[in-house]
């Protein structure tokens, strides 16, 4: 499956892109994070949450949406 | 309760005092209202390690953020007796001293608006995926984190 991964704020500085298409066939968010840490080792040091279908998910969640967003700490207001 | 549609809470750049004033004026026709309350978030010139913040550049995961704003609005309408409610947040660059967030609640009576505004501000800060790049006078930057 082709996933679109979105990166925001300081995470986009690490990946040098705001989004990318990532070919991925495993089932869980934790598997995806492992793959992303391989590609971007610096990402593992960063604090972030993962959103799927506009909801925060845990690393145990299954990937069931083609858009996954990595969200650094919020700073609204 | 009637379904409210998801609105776009974002405005490009700072929120002007004209925009805020116009929003207040638009409520003169809603005569069941007896109390408004307004929260304005302003960009603070924080000093960090001897450097001063000049502006904040805001970005957001806009789809999710607007959905979260919608959920927060719905929760506030459930919890408090409100006639209406408006939430606006800036995207892009907002200079120190300029307004980056405007929350406006109205009710027949005052007690509700005081409680509602605090609830709304806390919820927005905790749940809406908005990111802030604090740009210093010397053009270096750091990423803001809500505490």
Short mmCIF file of C-alpha atoms in Angstrom, two decimals:
data_model
loop_
_atom_site.label_atom_id
_atom_site.label_comp_id
_atom_site.label_asym_id
_atom_site.label_seq_id
_atom_site.Cartn_x
_atom_site.Cartn_y
_atom_site.Cartn_z
CA UNK A 1 0.00 0.00 0.00
CA UNK A 2 1.17 3.52 -0.71
CA UNK A 3 0.86 5.69 2.39
CA UNK A 4 1.10 9.46 2.40
CA UNK A 5 3.10 10.51 5.45
CA UNK A 6 2.78 14.13 6.57
CA UNK A 7 5.39 15.85 8.73
CA UNK A 8 4.85 19.08 10.61
CA UNK A 9 6.93 21.68 12.44
CA UNK A 10 10.30 20.46 13.69
CA UNK A 11 9.66 17.00 12.19
CA UNK A 12 9.56 18.47 8.68
CA UNK A 13 12.99 19.96 9.41
CA UNK A 14 14.30 16.47 10.19
CA UNK A 15 12.78 14.82 7.10
CA UNK A 16 13.41 17.84 4.83
CA UNK A 17 9.90 17.41 3.41
CA UNK A 18 6.33 18.13 4.48
CA UNK A 19 4.92 14.95 2.99
CA UNK A 20 6.01 11.91 1.08
CA UNK A 21 4.52 8.76 -0.45
CA UNK A 22 5.85 5.73 1.37
CA UNK A 23 5.35 2.19 0.07
CA UNK A 24 4.55 0.04 3.09
CA UNK A 25 2.96 -3.36 3.60
CA UNK A 26 3.06 -4.07 7.35
CA UNK A 27 0.02 -3.60 9.52
CA UNK A 28 0.76 -1.52 12.61
CA UNK A 29 1.75 2.06 13.34
CA UNK A 30 4.70 0.71 15.37
CA UNK A 31 5.99 -1.08 12.24
CA UNK A 32 5.71 2.10 10.24
CA UNK A 33 7.61 4.08 12.88
CA UNK A 34 10.44 1.52 12.81
CA UNK A 35 10.70 1.95 9.05
CA UNK A 36 10.68 5.74 9.36
CA UNK A 37 13.38 5.64 12.06
CA UNK A 38 15.54 3.62 9.65
CA UNK A 39 15.11 6.32 7.04
CA UNK A 40 15.40 9.26 9.48
CA UNK A 41 17.36 8.21 12.61
CA UNK A 42 16.97 11.70 14.11
CA UNK A 43 13.20 11.25 14.20
CA UNK A 44 13.52 8.76 17.05
CA UNK A 45 14.84 11.52 19.32
CA UNK A 46 11.83 13.75 18.72
CA UNK A 47 8.62 13.98 20.69
CA UNK A 48 5.51 13.50 18.54
CA UNK A 49 2.07 11.92 18.26
CA UNK A 50 0.67 10.00 15.30
CA UNK A 51 -2.71 10.82 13.70
CA UNK A 52 -4.72 8.64 11.38
CA UNK A 53 -8.06 9.72 9.94
CA UNK A 54 -7.74 12.97 11.97
CA UNK A 55 -7.54 11.10 15.29
CA UNK A 56 -4.53 10.52 17.55
CA UNK A 57 -3.64 6.81 17.52
CA UNK A 58 -1.31 4.63 19.58
CA UNK A 59 1.56 2.61 18.15
CA UNK A 60 -0.54 -0.57 18.59
CA UNK A 61 -3.18 0.69 16.18
CA UNK A 62 -3.54 -0.92 12.78
CA UNK A 63 -2.92 1.21 9.72
CA UNK A 64 -6.34 1.56 8.10
CA UNK A 65 -6.05 4.89 6.35
CA UNK A 66 -3.73 5.97 3.57
CA UNK A 67 -2.78 9.29 5.21
CA UNK A 68 -0.70 9.24 8.40
CA UNK A 69 0.47 12.44 10.09
CA UNK A 70 3.32 12.89 12.56
CA UNK A 71 2.51 15.75 14.91
CA UNK A 72 5.08 17.47 17.15
CA UNK A 73 3.93 19.18 20.40
CA UNK A 74 1.04 21.60 19.87
CA UNK A 75 1.55 25.36 20.19
CA UNK A 76 -1.83 26.88 19.36
CA UNK A 77 -3.26 29.87 21.19
CA UNK B 1 -29.67 19.64 18.53
CA UNK B 2 -29.09 20.85 15.00
CA UNK B 3 -25.99 19.68 13.12
CA UNK B 4 -23.40 22.37 12.75
CA UNK B 5 -21.06 22.18 9.82
CA UNK B 6 -17.27 22.18 10.11
CA UNK B 7 -15.97 25.73 9.64
CA UNK B 8 -12.51 26.94 8.74
CA UNK B 9 -11.13 28.57 11.89
CA UNK B 10 -7.91 29.73 10.24
CA UNK B 11 -7.05 33.21 9.03
CA UNK B 12 -3.85 34.12 7.20
CA UNK B 13 -1.66 36.43 9.32
CA UNK B 14 -2.64 38.34 12.47
CA UNK B 15 -6.25 38.87 13.55
CA UNK B 16 -6.96 42.59 13.27
CA UNK B 17 -8.79 44.76 15.77
CA UNK B 18 -11.18 45.71 12.91
CA UNK B 19 -12.09 42.04 12.44
CA UNK B 20 -12.71 41.68 16.19
CA UNK B 21 -14.74 44.90 16.32
CA UNK B 22 -16.86 43.84 13.33
CA UNK B 23 -17.53 40.47 14.97
CA UNK B 24 -18.87 42.23 18.06
CA UNK B 25 -21.00 44.60 15.97
CA UNK B 26 -22.60 41.68 14.08
CA UNK B 27 -24.16 40.48 17.35
CA UNK B 28 -26.24 43.61 17.96
CA UNK B 29 -29.19 41.96 16.17
CA UNK B 30 -29.08 38.92 18.49
CA UNK B 31 -30.97 40.49 21.34
CA UNK B 32 -31.36 37.40 23.52
CA UNK B 33 -27.65 37.81 24.33
CA UNK B 34 -26.85 39.51 27.64
CA UNK B 35 -23.13 38.71 27.96
CA UNK B 36 -20.16 38.28 25.63
CA UNK B 37 -16.72 37.10 26.62
CA UNK B 38 -13.61 37.32 24.48
CA UNK B 39 -10.19 35.72 24.72
CA UNK B 40 -7.36 37.16 22.62
CA UNK B 41 -4.06 35.34 22.36
CA UNK B 42 -1.16 37.74 21.70
CA UNK B 43 2.36 36.88 20.55
CA UNK B 44 4.70 37.53 23.46
CA UNK B 45 8.28 38.78 22.95
CA UNK B 46 9.72 35.99 25.11
CA UNK B 47 13.39 36.26 25.98
CA UNK B 48 15.18 32.90 25.73
CA UNK B 49 18.95 32.59 26.31
CA UNK B 50 19.41 36.30 25.69
CA UNK B 51 17.47 36.26 22.40
CA UNK B 52 14.08 37.89 21.94
CA UNK B 53 11.14 36.43 20.01
CA UNK B 54 10.19 38.72 17.11
CA UNK B 55 7.35 36.70 15.57
CA UNK B 56 5.71 33.28 15.52
CA UNK B 57 5.09 31.44 12.26
CA UNK B 58 2.04 29.22 12.69
CA UNK B 59 1.31 26.10 10.69
CA UNK B 60 -1.29 23.39 11.25
CA UNK B 61 -2.57 20.02 10.14
CA UNK B 62 -5.56 21.95 8.88
CA UNK B 63 -8.06 19.14 8.21
CA UNK B 64 -7.58 17.61 11.63
CA UNK B 65 -7.39 21.01 13.32
CA UNK B 66 -10.72 22.16 11.88
CA UNK B 67 -12.29 18.85 12.90
CA UNK B 68 -10.92 19.30 16.44
CA UNK B 69 -12.17 22.91 16.58
CA UNK B 70 -15.58 21.54 15.58
CA UNK B 71 -15.54 18.86 18.30
CA UNK B 72 -14.49 21.44 20.91
CA UNK B 73 -17.30 23.79 19.79
CA UNK B 74 -19.86 20.98 20.01
CA UNK B 75 -18.61 20.01 23.48
CA UNK B 76 -18.88 23.63 24.66
CA UNK B 77 -22.43 23.98 23.31
CA UNK B 78 -23.32 20.78 25.24
CA UNK B 79 -21.72 21.94 28.49
CA UNK B 80 -22.72 25.59 28.62
CA UNK B 81 -25.80 27.64 27.76
CA UNK B 82 -24.34 29.55 24.83
CA UNK B 83 -26.11 31.52 22.12
CA UNK B 84 -23.12 31.53 19.82
CA UNK B 85 -19.41 30.91 19.65
CA UNK B 86 -16.61 31.82 17.25
CA UNK B 87 -13.01 30.60 17.18
CA UNK B 88 -10.30 32.00 14.90
CA UNK B 89 -6.60 31.18 14.81
CA UNK B 90 -3.80 32.63 12.70
CA UNK B 91 -1.68 30.79 10.18
CA UNK B 92 1.58 32.18 8.83
CA UNK B 93 3.58 34.92 10.51
CA UNK B 94 2.28 36.93 13.45
CA UNK B 95 4.58 39.63 14.90
CA UNK B 96 5.10 40.18 18.64
CA UNK B 97 2.19 42.18 20.04
CA UNK B 98 -0.22 41.01 17.34
CA UNK B 99 -3.23 38.77 17.94
CA UNK B 100 -2.99 35.11 16.93
CA UNK B 101 -6.19 33.69 18.45
CA UNK B 102 -9.68 35.11 18.95
CA UNK B 103 -12.37 33.20 20.84
CA UNK B 104 -15.76 34.83 21.26
CA UNK B 105 -18.67 33.36 23.24
CA UNK B 106 -22.11 34.80 23.89
CA UNK B 107 -24.90 33.79 26.25
CA UNK B 108 -28.03 35.26 27.82
CA UNK B 109 -26.15 35.41 31.16
CA UNK B 110 -22.60 36.14 32.29
CA UNK B 111 -21.74 33.05 34.39
CA UNK B 112 -21.77 30.76 31.38
CA UNK B 113 -19.39 32.83 29.27
CA UNK B 114 -16.69 32.97 31.96
CA UNK B 115 -16.70 29.17 32.31
CA UNK B 116 -16.98 28.57 28.57
CA UNK B 117 -14.04 30.75 27.58
CA UNK B 118 -11.63 29.01 29.97
CA UNK B 119 -12.79 25.59 28.78
CA UNK B 120 -12.36 26.59 25.13
CA UNK B 121 -8.88 28.08 25.49
CA UNK B 122 -7.62 25.02 27.41
CA UNK B 123 -9.13 22.60 24.91
CA UNK B 124 -7.67 24.42 21.90
CA UNK B 125 -4.19 24.51 23.44
CA UNK B 126 -4.30 20.79 24.31
CA UNK B 127 -6.09 19.22 21.34
CA UNK B 128 -5.66 21.22 18.13
CA UNK B 129 -2.62 20.37 15.97
CA UNK B 130 -1.18 23.85 15.51
CA UNK B 131 2.58 24.37 15.47
CA UNK B 132 4.52 27.55 16.21
CA UNK B 133 7.98 28.48 15.04
CA UNK B 134 9.35 31.22 17.31
CA UNK B 135 11.58 33.44 15.20
CA UNK B 136 14.15 35.50 17.10
CA UNK B 137 15.45 38.99 16.26
CA UNK B 138 18.65 37.40 14.84
CA UNK B 139 16.57 35.17 12.46
CA UNK B 140 17.35 31.93 14.33
CA UNK B 141 14.34 29.98 15.59
CA UNK B 142 12.99 27.39 17.99
CA UNK B 143 9.71 25.44 18.12
CA UNK B 144 7.13 26.57 20.66
CA UNK B 145 5.55 23.99 22.99
CA UNK B 146 2.37 24.66 24.97
CA UNK B 147 2.84 24.09 28.70
#
